[in-house]
CSV table of C-alpha atoms in Angstrom, one decimal:
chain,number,residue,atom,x,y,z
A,1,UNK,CA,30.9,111.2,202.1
A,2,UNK,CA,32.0,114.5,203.0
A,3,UNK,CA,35.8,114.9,204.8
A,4,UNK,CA,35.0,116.5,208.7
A,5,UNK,CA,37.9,119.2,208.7
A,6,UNK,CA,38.9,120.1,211.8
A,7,UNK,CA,38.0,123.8,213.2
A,8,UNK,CA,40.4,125.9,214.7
A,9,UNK,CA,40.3,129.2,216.8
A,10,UNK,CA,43.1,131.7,217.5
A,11,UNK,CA,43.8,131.1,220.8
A,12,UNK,CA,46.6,133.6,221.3
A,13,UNK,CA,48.7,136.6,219.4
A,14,UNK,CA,52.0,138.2,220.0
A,15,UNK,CA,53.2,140.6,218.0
A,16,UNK,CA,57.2,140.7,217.5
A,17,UNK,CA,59.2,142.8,218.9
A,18,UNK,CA,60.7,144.2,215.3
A,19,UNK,CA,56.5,144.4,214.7
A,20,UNK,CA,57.3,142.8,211.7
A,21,UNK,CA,55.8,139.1,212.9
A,22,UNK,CA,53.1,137.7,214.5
A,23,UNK,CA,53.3,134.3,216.7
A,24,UNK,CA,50.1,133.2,216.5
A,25,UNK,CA,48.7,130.0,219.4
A,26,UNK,CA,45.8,128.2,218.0
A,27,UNK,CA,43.1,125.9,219.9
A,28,UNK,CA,45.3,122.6,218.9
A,29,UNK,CA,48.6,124.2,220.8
A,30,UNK,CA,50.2,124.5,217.5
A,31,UNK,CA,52.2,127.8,217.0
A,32,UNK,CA,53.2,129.4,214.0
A,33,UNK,CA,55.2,132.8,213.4
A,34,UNK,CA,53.2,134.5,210.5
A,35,UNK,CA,54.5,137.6,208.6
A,36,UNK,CA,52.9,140.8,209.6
A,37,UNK,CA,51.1,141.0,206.2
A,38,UNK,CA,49.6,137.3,206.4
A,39,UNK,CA,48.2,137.9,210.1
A,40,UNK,CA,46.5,140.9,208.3
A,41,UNK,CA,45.1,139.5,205.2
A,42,UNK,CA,43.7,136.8,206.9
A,43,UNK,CA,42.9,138.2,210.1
A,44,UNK,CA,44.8,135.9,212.6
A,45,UNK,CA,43.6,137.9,215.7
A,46,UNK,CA,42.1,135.9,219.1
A,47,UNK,CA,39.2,134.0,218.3
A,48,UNK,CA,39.4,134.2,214.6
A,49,UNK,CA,37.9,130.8,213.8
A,50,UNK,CA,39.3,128.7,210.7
A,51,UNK,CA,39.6,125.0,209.1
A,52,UNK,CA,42.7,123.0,208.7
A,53,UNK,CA,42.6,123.5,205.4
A,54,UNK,CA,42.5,127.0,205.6
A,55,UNK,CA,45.4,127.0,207.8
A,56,UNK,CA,47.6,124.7,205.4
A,57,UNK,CA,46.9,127.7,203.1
A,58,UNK,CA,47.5,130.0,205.0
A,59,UNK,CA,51.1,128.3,206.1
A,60,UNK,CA,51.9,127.7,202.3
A,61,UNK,CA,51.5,131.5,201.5
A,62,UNK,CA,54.1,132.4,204.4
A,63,UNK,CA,56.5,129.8,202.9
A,64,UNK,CA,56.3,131.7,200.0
A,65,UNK,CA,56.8,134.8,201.3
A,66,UNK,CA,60.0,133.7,203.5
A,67,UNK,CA,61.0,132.2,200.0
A,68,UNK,CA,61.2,135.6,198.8
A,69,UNK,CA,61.8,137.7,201.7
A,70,UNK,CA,65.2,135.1,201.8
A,71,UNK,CA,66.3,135.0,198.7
A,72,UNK,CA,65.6,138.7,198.4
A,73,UNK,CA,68.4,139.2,201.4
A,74,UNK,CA,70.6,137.0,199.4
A,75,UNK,CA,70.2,138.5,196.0
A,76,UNK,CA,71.1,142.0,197.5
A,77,UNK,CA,73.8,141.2,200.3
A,78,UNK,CA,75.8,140.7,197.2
A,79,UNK,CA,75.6,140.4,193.3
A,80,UNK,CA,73.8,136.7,192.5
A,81,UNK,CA,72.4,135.1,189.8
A,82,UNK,CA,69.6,133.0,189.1
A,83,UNK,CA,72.1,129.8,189.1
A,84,UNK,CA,72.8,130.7,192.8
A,85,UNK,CA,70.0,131.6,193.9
A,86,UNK,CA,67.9,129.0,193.1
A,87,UNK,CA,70.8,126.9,194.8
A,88,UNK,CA,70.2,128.9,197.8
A,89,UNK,CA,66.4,128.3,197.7
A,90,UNK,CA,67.3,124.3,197.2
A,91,UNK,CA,69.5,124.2,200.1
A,92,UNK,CA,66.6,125.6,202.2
A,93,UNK,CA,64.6,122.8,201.4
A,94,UNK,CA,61.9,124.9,199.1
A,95,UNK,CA,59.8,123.0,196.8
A,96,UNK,CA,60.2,123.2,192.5
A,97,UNK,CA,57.2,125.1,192.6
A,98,UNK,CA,58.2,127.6,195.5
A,99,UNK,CA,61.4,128.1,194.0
A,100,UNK,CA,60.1,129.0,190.0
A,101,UNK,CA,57.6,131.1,192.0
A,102,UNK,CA,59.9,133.3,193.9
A,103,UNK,CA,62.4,133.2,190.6
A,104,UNK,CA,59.9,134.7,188.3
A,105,UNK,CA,58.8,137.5,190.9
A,106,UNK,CA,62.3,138.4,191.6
A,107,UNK,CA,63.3,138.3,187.4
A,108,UNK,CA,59.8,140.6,186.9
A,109,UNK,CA,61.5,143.1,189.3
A,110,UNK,CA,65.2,143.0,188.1
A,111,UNK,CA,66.0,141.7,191.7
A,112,UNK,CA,67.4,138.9,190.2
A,113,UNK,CA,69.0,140.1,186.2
A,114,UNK,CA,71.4,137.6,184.8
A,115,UNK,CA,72.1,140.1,181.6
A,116,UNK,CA,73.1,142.9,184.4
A,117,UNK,CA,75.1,140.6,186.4
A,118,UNK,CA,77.0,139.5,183.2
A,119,UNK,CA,77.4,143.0,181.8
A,120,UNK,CA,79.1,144.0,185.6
A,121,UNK,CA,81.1,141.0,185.9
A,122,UNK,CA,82.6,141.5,182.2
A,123,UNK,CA,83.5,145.2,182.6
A,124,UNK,CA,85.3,144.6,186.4
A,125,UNK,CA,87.1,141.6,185.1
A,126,UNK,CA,88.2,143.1,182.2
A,127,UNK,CA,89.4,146.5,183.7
A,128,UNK,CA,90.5,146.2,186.6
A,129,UNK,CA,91.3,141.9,186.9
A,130,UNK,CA,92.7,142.3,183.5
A,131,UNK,CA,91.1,139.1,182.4
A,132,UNK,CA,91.3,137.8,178.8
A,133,UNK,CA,87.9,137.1,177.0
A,134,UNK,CA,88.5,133.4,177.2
A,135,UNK,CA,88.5,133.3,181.1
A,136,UNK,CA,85.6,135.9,181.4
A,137,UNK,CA,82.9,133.5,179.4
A,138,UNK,CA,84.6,130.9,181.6
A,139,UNK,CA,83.9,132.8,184.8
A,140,UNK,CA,80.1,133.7,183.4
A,141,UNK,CA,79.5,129.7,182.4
A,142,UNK,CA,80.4,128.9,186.0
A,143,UNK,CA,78.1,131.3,187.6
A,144,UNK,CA,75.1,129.6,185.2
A,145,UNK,CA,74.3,132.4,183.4
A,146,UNK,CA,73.0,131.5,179.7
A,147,UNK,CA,75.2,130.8,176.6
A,148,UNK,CA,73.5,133.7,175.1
A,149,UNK,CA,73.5,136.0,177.4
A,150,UNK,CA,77.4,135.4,177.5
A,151,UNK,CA,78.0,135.6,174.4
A,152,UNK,CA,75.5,139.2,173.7
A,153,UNK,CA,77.6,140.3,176.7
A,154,UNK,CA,81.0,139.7,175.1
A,155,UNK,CA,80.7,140.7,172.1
A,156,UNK,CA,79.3,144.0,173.4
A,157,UNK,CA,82.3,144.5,175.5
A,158,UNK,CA,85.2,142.9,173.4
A,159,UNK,CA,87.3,144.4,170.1
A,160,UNK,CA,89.6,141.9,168.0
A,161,UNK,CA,92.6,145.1,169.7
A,162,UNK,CA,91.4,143.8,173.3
A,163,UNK,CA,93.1,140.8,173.9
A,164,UNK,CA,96.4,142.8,173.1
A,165,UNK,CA,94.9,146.0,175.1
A,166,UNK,CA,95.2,144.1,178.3
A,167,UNK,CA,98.3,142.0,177.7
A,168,UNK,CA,99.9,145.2,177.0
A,169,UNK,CA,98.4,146.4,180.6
A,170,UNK,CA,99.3,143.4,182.0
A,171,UNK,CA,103.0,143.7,181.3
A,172,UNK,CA,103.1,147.5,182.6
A,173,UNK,CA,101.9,146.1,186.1
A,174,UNK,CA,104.8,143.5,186.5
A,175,UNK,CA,106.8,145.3,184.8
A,176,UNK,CA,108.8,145.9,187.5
A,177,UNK,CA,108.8,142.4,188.4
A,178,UNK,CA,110.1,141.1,185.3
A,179,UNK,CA,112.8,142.8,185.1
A,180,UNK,CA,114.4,141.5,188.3
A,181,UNK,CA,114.4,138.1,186.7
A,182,UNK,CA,117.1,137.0,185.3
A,183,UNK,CA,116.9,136.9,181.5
A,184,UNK,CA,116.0,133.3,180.7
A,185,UNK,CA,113.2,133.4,183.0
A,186,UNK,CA,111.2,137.0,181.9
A,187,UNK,CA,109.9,135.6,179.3
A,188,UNK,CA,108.2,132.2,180.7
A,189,UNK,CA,107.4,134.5,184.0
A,190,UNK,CA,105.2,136.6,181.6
A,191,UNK,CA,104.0,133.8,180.0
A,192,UNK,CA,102.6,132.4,182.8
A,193,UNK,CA,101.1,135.5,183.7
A,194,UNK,CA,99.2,135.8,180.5
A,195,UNK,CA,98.2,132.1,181.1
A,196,UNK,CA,96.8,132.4,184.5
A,197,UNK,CA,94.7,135.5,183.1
A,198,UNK,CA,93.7,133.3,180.4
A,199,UNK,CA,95.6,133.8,177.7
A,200,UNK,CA,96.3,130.5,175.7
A,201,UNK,CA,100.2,129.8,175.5
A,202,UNK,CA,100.3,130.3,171.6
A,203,UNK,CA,99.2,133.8,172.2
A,204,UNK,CA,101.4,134.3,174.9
A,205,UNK,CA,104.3,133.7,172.6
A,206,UNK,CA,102.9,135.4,169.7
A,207,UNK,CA,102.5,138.8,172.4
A,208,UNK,CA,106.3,138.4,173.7
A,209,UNK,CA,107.5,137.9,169.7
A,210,UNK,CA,105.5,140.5,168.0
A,211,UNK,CA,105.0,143.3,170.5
A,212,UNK,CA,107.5,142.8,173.6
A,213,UNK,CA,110.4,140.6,172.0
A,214,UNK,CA,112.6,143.8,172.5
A,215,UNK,CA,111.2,145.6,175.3
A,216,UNK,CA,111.7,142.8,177.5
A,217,UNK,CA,114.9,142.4,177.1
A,218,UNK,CA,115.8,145.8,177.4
A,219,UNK,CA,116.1,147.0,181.0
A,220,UNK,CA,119.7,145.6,181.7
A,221,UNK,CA,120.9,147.8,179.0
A,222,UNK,CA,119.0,150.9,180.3
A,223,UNK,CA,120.4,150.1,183.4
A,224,UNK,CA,123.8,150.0,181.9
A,225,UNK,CA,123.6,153.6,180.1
């Protein structure tokens, strides 16, 4: 036995007014906006004639296409990667299979490029943050980007010198600050500092001993010349 599907005409179309749109009134009084490219491919003009099947394809491609026109706007409003974007995409109630579809169009195209996003982050947090390697991968992890894409990244970016290169940058910009502390506290102060930039403690010490022991310890006697 043969399933009746029900026919459908195009009762009304209004382009609008960004022209980018079409709300389209069929026979049944149900109204859908349709992208400007779907009422062409398919012809969605009054008294265009088609099933209800054809429709629920019809209404499937423009999910998929305000999938991608959204995650698109996302993706290029600001920096993302395929972690949060796919979050995104979830919270907007997309399907599995809408979401891998619009993820491997936007990959294809380099919308979406976890290995650029990576690279980026790295160089910013590293220059100008003055982040240690530790709390970079860290950073990276919690953004989901893969372990080795992180680590490719990394090891691209990072010398065994580095980890004193920005310690040593790191104490020229509170500098100043340090040495209004009193002199038991410059050298947890800095400590901390190296901590919260993610530096483990036993470097932190290690730093202070080998390369600042003196320095740091030295302004009250500039002063005093």
């Amino acid at each position: 036995m043969k399933m009746i599907m029900e026919e459908l005409i195009v009762r009304k179309s209004i382009i609008s007014k960004n022209k980018k749109s079409v709300v389209i009134t069929f026979s049944n009084n149900s109204i859908y906006e349709f992208p400007m490219d779907v009422t062409l491919k398919y012809s969605l003009q009054s008294g265009r004639k088609l099933t209800s099947q054809m429709l629920e394809e019809i209404i499937a491609e423009k999910r998929i296409y305000d999938a991608m026109m959204f995650a698109w706007k996302k993706a290029n409003s600001s920096s993302k990667t395929k972690k949060e974007i796919i979050k995104l995409l979830r919270k907007e109630l997309y399907t599995q299979e809408e979401v891998d579809y619009v993820i491997d169009a936007l990959e294809e195209k380099h919308i979406i490029d976890d290995n650029r996003f990576a690279d980026n982050a790295t160089q910013f947090l590293k220059n100008h943050k003055l982040y240690s390697k530790a709390k970079i991968k860290m950073y990276l992890k919690n953004k989901g980007i893969d372990e080795l894409i992180i680590e490719d990244v990394l090891s691209q970016n990072f010398t065994e010198e580095d980890d004193f290169t920005i310690s040593r940058a790191l104490y020229q910009k509170y500098k100043l600050r340090i040495s209004r502390k009193s002199l038991e506290k410059r050298t947890p102060y800095f400590i901390n500092v190296l901590q919260r930039n993610g530096f483990s403690f036993s470097f932190a010490r290690k730093f202070i001993l080998e390369v600042l022991n003196k320095e740091i310890y030295q302004f009250d006697s500039e002063n005093n010349e």
